[in-house]
Short mmCIF file of C-alpha atoms in Angstrom, two decimals:
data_model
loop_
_atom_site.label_atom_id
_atom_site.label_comp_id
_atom_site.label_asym_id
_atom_site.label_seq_id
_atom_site.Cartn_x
_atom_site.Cartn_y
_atom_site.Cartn_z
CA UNK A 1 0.00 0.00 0.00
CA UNK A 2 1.17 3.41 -0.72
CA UNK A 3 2.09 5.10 2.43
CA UNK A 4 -0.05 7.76 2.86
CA UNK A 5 0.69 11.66 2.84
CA UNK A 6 -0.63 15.37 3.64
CA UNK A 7 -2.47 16.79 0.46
CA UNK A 8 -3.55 20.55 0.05
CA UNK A 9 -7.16 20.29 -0.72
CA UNK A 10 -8.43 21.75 -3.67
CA UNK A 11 -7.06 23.84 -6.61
CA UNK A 12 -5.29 22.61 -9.80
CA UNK A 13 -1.66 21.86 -8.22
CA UNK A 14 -1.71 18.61 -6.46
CA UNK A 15 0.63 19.15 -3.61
CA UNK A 16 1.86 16.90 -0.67
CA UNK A 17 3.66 16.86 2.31
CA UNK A 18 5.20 14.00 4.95
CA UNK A 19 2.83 12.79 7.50
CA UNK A 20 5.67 13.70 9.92
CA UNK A 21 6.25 17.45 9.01
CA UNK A 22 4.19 19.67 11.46
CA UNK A 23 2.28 21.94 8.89
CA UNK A 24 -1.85 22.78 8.65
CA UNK A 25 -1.69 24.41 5.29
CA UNK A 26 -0.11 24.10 1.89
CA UNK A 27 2.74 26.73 1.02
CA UNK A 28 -0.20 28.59 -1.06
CA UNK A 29 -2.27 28.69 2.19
CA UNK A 30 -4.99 25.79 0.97
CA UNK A 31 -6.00 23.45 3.55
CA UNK A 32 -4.94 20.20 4.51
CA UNK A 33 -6.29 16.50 4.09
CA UNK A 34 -4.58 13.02 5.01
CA UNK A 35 -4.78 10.91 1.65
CA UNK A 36 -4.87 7.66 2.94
CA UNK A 37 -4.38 6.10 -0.91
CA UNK A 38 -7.38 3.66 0.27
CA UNK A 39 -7.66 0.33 -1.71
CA UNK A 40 -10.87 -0.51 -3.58
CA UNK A 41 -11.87 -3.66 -2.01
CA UNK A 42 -13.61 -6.52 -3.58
CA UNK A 43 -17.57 -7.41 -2.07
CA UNK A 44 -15.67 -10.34 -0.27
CA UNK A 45 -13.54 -8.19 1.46
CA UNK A 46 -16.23 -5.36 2.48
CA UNK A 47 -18.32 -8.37 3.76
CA UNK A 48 -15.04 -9.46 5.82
CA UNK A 49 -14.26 -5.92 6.93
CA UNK A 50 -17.96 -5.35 8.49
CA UNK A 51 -17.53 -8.98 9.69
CA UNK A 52 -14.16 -8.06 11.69
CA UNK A 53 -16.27 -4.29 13.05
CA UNK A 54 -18.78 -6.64 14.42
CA UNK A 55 -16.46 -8.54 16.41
CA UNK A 56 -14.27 -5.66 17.31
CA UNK A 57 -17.47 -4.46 19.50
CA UNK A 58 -16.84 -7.49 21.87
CA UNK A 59 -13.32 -6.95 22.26
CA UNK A 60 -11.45 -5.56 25.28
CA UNK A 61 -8.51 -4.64 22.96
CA UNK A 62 -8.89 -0.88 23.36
CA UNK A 63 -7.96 -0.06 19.78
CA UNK A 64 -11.38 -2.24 19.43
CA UNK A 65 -13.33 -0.79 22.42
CA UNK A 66 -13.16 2.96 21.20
CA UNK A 67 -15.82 3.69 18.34
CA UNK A 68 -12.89 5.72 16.48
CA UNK A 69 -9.81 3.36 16.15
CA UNK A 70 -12.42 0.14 15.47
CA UNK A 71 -12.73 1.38 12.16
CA UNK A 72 -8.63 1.77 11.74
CA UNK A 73 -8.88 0.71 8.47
CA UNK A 74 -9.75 3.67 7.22
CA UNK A 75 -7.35 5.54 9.54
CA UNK A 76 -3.92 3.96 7.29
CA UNK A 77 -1.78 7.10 9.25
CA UNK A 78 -1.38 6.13 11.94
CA UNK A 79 -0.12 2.16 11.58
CA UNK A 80 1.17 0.24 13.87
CA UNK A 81 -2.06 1.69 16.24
CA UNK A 82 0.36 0.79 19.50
CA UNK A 83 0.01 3.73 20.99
CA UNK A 84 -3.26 5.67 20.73
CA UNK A 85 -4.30 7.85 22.92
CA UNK A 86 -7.66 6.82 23.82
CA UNK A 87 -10.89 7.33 26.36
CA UNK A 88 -12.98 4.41 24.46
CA UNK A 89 -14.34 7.76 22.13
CA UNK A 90 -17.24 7.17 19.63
CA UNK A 91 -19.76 4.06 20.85
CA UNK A 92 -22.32 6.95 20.42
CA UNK A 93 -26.20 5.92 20.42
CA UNK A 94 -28.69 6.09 17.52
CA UNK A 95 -32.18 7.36 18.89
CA UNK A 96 -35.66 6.81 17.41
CA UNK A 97 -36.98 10.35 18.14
CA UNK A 98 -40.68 10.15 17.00
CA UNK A 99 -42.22 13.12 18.77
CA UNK A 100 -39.44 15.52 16.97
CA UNK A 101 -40.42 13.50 14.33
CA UNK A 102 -43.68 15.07 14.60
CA UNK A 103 -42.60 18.10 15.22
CA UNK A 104 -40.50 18.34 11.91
CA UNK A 105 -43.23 16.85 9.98
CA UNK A 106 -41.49 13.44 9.21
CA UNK A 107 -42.67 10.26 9.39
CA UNK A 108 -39.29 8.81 11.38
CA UNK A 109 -36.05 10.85 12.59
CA UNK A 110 -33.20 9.41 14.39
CA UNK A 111 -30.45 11.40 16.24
CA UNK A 112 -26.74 9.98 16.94
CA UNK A 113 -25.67 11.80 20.01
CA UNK A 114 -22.59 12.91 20.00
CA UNK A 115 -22.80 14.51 22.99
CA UNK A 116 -22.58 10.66 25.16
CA UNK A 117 -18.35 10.76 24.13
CA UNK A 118 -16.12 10.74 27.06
CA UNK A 119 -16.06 14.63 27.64
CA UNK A 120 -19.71 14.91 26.19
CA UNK A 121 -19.30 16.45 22.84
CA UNK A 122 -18.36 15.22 19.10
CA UNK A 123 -15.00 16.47 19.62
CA UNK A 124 -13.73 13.69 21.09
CA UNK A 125 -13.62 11.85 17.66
CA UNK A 126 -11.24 14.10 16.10
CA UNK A 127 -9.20 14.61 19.38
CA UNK A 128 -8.61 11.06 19.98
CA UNK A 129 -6.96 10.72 16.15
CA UNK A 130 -4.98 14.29 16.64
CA UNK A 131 -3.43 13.98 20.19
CA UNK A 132 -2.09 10.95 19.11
CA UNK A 133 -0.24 12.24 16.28
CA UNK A 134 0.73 14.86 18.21
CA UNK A 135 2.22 12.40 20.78
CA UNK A 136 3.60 10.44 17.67
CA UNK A 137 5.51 13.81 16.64
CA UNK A 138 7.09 14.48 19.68
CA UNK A 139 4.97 17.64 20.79
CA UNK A 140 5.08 18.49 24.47
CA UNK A 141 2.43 21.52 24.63
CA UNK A 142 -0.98 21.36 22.78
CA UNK A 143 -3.23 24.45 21.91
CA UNK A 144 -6.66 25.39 20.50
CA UNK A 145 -9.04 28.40 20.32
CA UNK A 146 -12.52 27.28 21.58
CA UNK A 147 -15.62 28.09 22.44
CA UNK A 148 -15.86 25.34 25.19
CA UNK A 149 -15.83 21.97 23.39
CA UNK A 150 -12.56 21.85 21.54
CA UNK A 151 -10.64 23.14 24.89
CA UNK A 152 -12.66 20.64 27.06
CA UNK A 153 -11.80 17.59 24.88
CA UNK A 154 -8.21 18.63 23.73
CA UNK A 155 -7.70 18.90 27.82
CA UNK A 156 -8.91 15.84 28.46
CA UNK A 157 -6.73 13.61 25.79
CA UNK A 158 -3.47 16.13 26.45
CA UNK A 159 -3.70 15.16 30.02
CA UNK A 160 -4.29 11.38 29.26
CA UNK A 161 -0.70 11.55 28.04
CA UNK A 162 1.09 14.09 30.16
CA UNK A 163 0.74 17.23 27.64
CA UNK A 164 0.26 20.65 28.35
CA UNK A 165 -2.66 22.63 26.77
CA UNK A 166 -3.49 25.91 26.47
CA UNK A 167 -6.54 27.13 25.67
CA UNK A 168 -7.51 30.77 24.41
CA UNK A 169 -11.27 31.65 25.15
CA UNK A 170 -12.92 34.83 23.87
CA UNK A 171 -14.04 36.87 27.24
CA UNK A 172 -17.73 36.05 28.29
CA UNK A 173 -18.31 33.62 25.40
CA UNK A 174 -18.10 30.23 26.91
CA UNK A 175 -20.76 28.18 28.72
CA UNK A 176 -19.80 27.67 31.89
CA UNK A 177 -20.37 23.96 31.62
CA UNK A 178 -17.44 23.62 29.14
CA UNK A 179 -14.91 26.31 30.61
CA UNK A 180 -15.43 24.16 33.77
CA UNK A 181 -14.03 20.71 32.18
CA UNK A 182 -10.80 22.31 30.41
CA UNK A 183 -10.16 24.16 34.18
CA UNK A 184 -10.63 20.42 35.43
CA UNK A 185 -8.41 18.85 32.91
CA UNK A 186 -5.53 20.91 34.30
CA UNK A 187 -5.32 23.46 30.76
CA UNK A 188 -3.61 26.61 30.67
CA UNK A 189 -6.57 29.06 29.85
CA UNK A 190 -6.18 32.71 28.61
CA UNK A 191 -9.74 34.59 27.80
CA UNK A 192 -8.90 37.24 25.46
CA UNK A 193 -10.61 40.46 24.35
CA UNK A 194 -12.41 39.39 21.20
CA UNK A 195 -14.41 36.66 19.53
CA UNK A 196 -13.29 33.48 18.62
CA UNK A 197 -12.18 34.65 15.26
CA UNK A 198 -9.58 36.62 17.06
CA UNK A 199 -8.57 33.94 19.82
CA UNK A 200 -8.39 31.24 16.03
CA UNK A 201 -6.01 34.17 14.41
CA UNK A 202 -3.53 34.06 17.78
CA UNK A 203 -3.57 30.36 17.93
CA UNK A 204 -2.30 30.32 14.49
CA UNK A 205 0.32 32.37 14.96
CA UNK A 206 1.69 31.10 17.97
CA UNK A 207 1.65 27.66 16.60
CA UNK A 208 3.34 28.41 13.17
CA UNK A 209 7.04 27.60 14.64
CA UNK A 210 6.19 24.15 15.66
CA UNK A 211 7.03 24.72 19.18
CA UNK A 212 3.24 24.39 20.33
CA UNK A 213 1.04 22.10 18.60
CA UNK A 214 -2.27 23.03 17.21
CA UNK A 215 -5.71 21.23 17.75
CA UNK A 216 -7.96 22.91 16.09
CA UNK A 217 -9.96 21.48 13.19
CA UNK A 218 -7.66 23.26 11.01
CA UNK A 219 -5.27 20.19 12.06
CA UNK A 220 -5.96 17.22 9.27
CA UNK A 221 -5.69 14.86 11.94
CA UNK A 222 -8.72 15.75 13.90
CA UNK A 223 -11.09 15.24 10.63
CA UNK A 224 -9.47 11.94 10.33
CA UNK A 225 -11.23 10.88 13.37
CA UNK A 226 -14.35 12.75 13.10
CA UNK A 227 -15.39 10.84 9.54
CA UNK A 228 -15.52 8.02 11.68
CA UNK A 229 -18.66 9.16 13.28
CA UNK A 230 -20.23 8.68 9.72
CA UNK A 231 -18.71 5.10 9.85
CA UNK A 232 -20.07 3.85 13.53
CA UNK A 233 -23.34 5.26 12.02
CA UNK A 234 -23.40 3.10 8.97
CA UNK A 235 -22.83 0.35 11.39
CA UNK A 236 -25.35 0.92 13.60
CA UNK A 237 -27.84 1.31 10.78
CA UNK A 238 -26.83 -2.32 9.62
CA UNK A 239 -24.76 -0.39 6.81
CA UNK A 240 -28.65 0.49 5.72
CA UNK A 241 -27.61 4.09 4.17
CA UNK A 242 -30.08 7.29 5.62
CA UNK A 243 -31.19 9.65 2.70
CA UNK A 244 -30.39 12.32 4.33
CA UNK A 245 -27.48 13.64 7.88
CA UNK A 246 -28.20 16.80 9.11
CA UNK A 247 -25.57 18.38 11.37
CA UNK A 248 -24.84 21.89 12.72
CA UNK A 249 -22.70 24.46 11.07
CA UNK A 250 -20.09 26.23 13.11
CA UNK A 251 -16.28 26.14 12.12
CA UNK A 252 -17.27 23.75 9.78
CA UNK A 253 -14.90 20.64 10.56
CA UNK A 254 -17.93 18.40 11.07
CA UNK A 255 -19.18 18.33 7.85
CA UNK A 256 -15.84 18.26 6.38
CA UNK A 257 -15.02 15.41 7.76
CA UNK A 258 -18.50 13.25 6.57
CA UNK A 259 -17.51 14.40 3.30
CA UNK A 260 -14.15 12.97 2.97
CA UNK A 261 -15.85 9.95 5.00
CA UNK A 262 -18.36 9.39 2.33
CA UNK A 263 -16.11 10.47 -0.38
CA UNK A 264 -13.25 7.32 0.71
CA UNK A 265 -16.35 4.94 1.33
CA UNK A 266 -17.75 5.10 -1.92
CA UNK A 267 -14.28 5.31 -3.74
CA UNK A 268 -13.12 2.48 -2.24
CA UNK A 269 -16.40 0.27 -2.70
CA UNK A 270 -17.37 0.24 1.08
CA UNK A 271 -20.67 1.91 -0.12
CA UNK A 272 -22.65 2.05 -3.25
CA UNK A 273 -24.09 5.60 -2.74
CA UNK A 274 -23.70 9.07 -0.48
CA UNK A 275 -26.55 10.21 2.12
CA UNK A 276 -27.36 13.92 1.24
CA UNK A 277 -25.94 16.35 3.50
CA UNK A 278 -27.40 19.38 5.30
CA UNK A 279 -25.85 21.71 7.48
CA UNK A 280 -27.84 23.93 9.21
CA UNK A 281 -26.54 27.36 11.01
CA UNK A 282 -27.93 30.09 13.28
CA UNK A 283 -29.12 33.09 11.32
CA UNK A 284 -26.51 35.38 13.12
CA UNK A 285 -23.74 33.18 12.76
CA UNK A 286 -24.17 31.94 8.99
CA UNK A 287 -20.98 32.50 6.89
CA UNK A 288 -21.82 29.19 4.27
CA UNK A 289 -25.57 30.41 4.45
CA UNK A 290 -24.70 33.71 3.04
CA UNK A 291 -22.49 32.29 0.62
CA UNK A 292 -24.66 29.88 -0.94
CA UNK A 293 -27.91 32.10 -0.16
CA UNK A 294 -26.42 34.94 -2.41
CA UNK A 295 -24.85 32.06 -5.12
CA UNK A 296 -21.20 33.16 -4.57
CA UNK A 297 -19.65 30.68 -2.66
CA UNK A 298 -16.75 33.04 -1.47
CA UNK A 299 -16.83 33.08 2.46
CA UNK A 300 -17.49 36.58 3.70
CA UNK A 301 -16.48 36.29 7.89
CA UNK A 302 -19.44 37.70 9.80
CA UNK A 303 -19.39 39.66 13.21
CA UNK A 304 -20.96 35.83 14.84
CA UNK A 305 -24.14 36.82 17.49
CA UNK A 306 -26.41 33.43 18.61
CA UNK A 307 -26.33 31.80 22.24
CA UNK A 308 -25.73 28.98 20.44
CA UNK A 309 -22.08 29.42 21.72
CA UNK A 310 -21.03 26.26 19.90
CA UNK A 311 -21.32 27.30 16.17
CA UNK A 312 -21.17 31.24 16.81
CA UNK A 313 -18.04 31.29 14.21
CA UNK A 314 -17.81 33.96 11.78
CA UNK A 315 -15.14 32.91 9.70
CA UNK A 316 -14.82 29.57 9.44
CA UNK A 317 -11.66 27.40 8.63
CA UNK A 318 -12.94 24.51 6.87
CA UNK A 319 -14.92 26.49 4.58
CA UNK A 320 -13.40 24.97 1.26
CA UNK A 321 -13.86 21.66 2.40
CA UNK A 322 -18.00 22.10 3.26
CA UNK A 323 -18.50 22.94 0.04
CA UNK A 324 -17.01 19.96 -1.40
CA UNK A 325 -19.20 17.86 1.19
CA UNK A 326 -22.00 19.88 -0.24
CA UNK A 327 -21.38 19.12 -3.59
CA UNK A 328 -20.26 15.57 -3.87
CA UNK A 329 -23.78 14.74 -1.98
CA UNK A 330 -26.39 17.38 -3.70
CA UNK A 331 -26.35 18.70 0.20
CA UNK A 332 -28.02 21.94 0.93
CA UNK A 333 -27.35 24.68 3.59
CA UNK A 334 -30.43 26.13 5.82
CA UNK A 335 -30.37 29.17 8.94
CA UNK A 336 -32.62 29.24 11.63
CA UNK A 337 -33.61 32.07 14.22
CA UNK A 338 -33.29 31.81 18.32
CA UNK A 339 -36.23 31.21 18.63
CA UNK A 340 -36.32 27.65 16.03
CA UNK A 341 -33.24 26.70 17.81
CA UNK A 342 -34.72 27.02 21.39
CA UNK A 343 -38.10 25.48 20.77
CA UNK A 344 -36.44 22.80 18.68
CA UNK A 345 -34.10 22.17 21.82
CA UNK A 346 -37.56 21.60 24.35
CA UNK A 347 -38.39 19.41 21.79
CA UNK A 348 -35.60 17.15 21.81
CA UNK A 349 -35.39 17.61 25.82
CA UNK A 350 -39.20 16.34 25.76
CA UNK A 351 -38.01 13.11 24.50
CA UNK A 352 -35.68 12.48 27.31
CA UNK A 353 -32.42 12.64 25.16
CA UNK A 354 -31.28 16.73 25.60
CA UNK A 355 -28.59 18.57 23.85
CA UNK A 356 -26.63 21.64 24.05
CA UNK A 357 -28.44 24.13 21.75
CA UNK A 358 -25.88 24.02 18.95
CA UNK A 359 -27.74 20.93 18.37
CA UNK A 360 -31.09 21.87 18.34
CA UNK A 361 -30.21 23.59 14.75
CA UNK A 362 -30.19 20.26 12.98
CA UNK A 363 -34.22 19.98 14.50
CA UNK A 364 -35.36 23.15 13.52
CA UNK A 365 -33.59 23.17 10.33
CA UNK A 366 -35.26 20.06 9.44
CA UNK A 367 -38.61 21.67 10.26
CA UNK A 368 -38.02 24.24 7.66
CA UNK A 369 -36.30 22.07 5.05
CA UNK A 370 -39.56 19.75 5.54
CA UNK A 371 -42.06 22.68 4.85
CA UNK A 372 -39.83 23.31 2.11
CA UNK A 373 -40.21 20.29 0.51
CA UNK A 374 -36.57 19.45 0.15
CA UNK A 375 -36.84 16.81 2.68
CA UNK A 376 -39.86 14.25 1.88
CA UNK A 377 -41.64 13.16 5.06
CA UNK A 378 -41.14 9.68 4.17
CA UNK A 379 -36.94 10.10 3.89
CA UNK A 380 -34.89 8.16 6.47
CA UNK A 381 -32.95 11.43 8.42
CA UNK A 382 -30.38 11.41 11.25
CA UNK A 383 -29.75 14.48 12.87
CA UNK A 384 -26.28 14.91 14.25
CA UNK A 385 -26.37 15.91 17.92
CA UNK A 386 -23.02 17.39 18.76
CA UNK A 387 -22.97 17.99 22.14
CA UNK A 388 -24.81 16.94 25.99
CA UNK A 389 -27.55 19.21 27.87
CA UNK A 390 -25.13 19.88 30.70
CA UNK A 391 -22.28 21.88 28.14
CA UNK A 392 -24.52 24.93 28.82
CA UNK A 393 -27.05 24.61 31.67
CA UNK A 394 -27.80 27.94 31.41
CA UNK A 395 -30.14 28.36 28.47
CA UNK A 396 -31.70 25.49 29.71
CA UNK A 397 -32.66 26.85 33.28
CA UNK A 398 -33.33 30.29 31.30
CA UNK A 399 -35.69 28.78 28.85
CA UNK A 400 -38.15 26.99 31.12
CA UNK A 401 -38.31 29.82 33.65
CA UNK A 402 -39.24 31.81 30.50
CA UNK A 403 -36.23 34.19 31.20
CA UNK A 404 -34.25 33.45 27.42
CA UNK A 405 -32.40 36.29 25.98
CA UNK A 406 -30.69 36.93 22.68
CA UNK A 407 -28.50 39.53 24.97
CA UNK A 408 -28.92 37.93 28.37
CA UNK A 409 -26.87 39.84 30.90
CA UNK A 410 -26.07 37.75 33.68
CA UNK A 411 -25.87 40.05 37.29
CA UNK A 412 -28.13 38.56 40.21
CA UNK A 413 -30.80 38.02 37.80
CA UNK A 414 -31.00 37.20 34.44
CA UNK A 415 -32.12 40.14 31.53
CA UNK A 416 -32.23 41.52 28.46
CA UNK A 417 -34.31 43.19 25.72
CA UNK A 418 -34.34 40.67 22.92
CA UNK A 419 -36.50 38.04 24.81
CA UNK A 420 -36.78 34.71 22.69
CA UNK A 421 -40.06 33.25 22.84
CA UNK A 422 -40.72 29.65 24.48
CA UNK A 423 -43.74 28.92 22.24
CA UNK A 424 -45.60 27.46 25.21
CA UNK A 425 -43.41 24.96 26.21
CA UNK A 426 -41.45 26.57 29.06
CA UNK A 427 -41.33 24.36 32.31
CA UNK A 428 -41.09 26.46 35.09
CA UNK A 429 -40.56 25.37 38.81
CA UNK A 430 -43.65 25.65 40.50
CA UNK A 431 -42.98 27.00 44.12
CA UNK A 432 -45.38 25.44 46.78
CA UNK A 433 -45.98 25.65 50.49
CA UNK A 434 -43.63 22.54 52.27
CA UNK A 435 -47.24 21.60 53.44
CA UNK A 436 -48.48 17.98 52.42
CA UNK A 437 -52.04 18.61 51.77
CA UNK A 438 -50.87 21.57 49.57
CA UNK A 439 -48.68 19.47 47.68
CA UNK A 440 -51.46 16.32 47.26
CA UNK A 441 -53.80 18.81 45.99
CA UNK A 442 -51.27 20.03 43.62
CA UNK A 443 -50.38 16.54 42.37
CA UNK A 444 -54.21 15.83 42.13
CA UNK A 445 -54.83 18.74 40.14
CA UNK A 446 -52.32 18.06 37.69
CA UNK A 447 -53.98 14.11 37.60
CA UNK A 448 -57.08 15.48 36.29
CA UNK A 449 -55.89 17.46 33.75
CA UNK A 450 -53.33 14.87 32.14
#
């Protein structure tokens, strides 16, 4: 097998680098990919390969027990695979959601939840894969620009194998629930005046000498382990193929990544045909909206504004490489308000599951994309859930005690002027006498009107 390389993505020069060299862009400033120089395997073999993932999921090998390195056949870089750096990543469920089912207008809807990984977000997948390599190159000191789920998870695997991390925040623009794991994980964290544009720009700079070793999704590495989100999925679909994945739209790595999944699949023979794609972004924080909306396809950064903290990127790195998911599956790209992404989130909550409300965009834009009739209600979907309820407890508190702002401002109280409506389905504390007749009456009440 051809050993494989680092390939600028794009353009009309093909370009490549050593696996080994510590770069994130070509000399011309294009992206990066791993070219893996897959075989095309025979039906025999594909049958033998899902054969070997099935038994893999009964192993206690922990190359076999994480739901990244299982599939290591389509991760050739990183051969011999004796020394990963691992917290058994991936293993993610698949949930039959059929009141958001409902709710979009479809007659089934599943959800993998991303947000059940080790430090409860999809980041996991691609940090497994990229603090390896970084372990495999020799770096000492690890760093990323975040918004709370990249510096959570890159804490998490740096400290697994004695790395330092440092993580640059933009000041005020983290959920708690996230700052609080990377301050855990023992990571150096600087909040900076500015948005998370401006913490990505510094990160980039004071990687470029190699000293410190960058894990944002800018690294090829990570999107090496985030395709294989696509792959567990296949699996645990019985290889049955969804017509269409809807995922959220921030810095963009996420879809990136089920391209190139999709794209080495099919090339190889694995699969026979792509799922469409659609990634769905918060009105005030939709670069590949805009650029598809007004038929350029040139990304024009945004100033980002959406308490969807997750995806509030306004100029987003893996730009270049979204639009090649989008094409090579006829995907399409939808926005959606505060107010879509906050019912959509009760939604999802009122089937038990939850989400941070990055997540809640794949729900609402599935709503819209059904009343648009680009999704049939008959169409298998799977909405992408990217990361758990408890990343940002605070618009969850806020939105059932009917106290959700656009601007919250956060003193003893919460307020604000741009109120987002709860449609009805806030769930407020009720606050009752400690008196037990008050409290049976109360229950009783409630009896009768179920």
């Amino acid at each position: 097998m051809i050993k494989p390389v680092l390939k600028a993505f794009g353009g009309q020069t093909q370009v490549s680098y050593p696996l080994d060299e510590i770069r994130y862009t070509a000399n011309d400033g294009r992206l990066l990919e791993v070219d893996n120089f897959l075989p095309v395997l025979t039906s025999n073999e594909v049958m033998e390969l899902k054969r070997t993932f099935d038994l893999r999921k009964f192993s206690f090998n922990p190359a076999d027990k994480s739901g990244v390195w299982r599939y290591r056949e389509f991760l050739p870089a990183y051969k011999p695979f004796d020394n990963i750096v691992t917290l058994f990543e991936g293993n993610t469920p698949v949930y039959d959601m059929p009141l958001c089912a409902t709710y979009a207008g479809l007659d089934m809807l599943y959800a993998k939840h991303q947000g059940m990984n080790p430090t409860g977000s999809f980041k996991d997948n691609g940090m497994t894969t990229a603090v390896t390599m970084a372990k495999k190159l020799g770096a000492g000191m690890v760093a990323c620009a975040s918004t709370g789920n990249t510096s959570a998870s890159m804490a998490a695997y740096a400290a697994r194998c004695g790395m330092r991390s440092v993580v640059f925040i933009p000041d005020g623009q983290i959920a708690y629930g996230k700052l609080s794991q990377a301050l855990d994980y023992g990571a150096i964290t600087v909040q900076i005046d500015g948005d998370f544009d401006k913490a990505m720009n510094l990160v980039q700079e004071i990687c470029a000498d190699g000293s410190v070793y960058m894990l944002n999704s800018i690294n090829p590495f990570r999107i090496e382990g985030q395709k294989t989100i696509m792959i567990e999925l296949l699996h645990q679909l019985e290889w049955n193929i969804p017509d269409w994945i809807v995922v959220p739209g921030g810095n963009l790595g996420n879809i990136s990544s089920f391209g190139k999944a999709f794209s080495e699949l099919k090339a190889c023979g694995f699969i026979d045909k792509i799922p469409r794609l659609a990634v769905v972004q918060a009105q005030g924080s939709a670069p590949l909206w805009n650029s598809i909306h007004n038929g350029t396809r040139v990304l024009v950064p945004v100033d980002a504004h959406t308490r969807a903290t997750a995806i509030k990127i306004g100029n987003p790195v893996s730009f270049d490489k979204a639009l090649f998911a989008l094409d090579i599956s006829g995907g399409v790209v939808e926005s959606v308000t505060e107010e879509e992404i906050a019912l959509a989130k009760s939604r999802i909550g009122a089937e038990g599951i939850g989400c941070e409300p990055a997540s809640a965009t794949t729900l609402a834009g599935c709503k819209k994309l059904v009343q648009a009739g680009i999704i049939k209600p008959s169409e298998t979907v799977v909405c992408i859930l990217t990361g758990h309820i408890l990343k940002d407890p605070d618009f969850t508190v806020e939105f059932h005690q009917d106290e959700l702002f656009a601007d919250a401002t956060r003193t003893s109280s919460v307020s604000g002027h741009k109120r987002i409506s709860t449609g009805g389905f806030a769930n407020k504390p009720i606050r009752l006498a400690a008196d037990l007749e008050t409290i049976r009456s109360y229950l009783k009440s409630i009896e009768s009107h179920s």
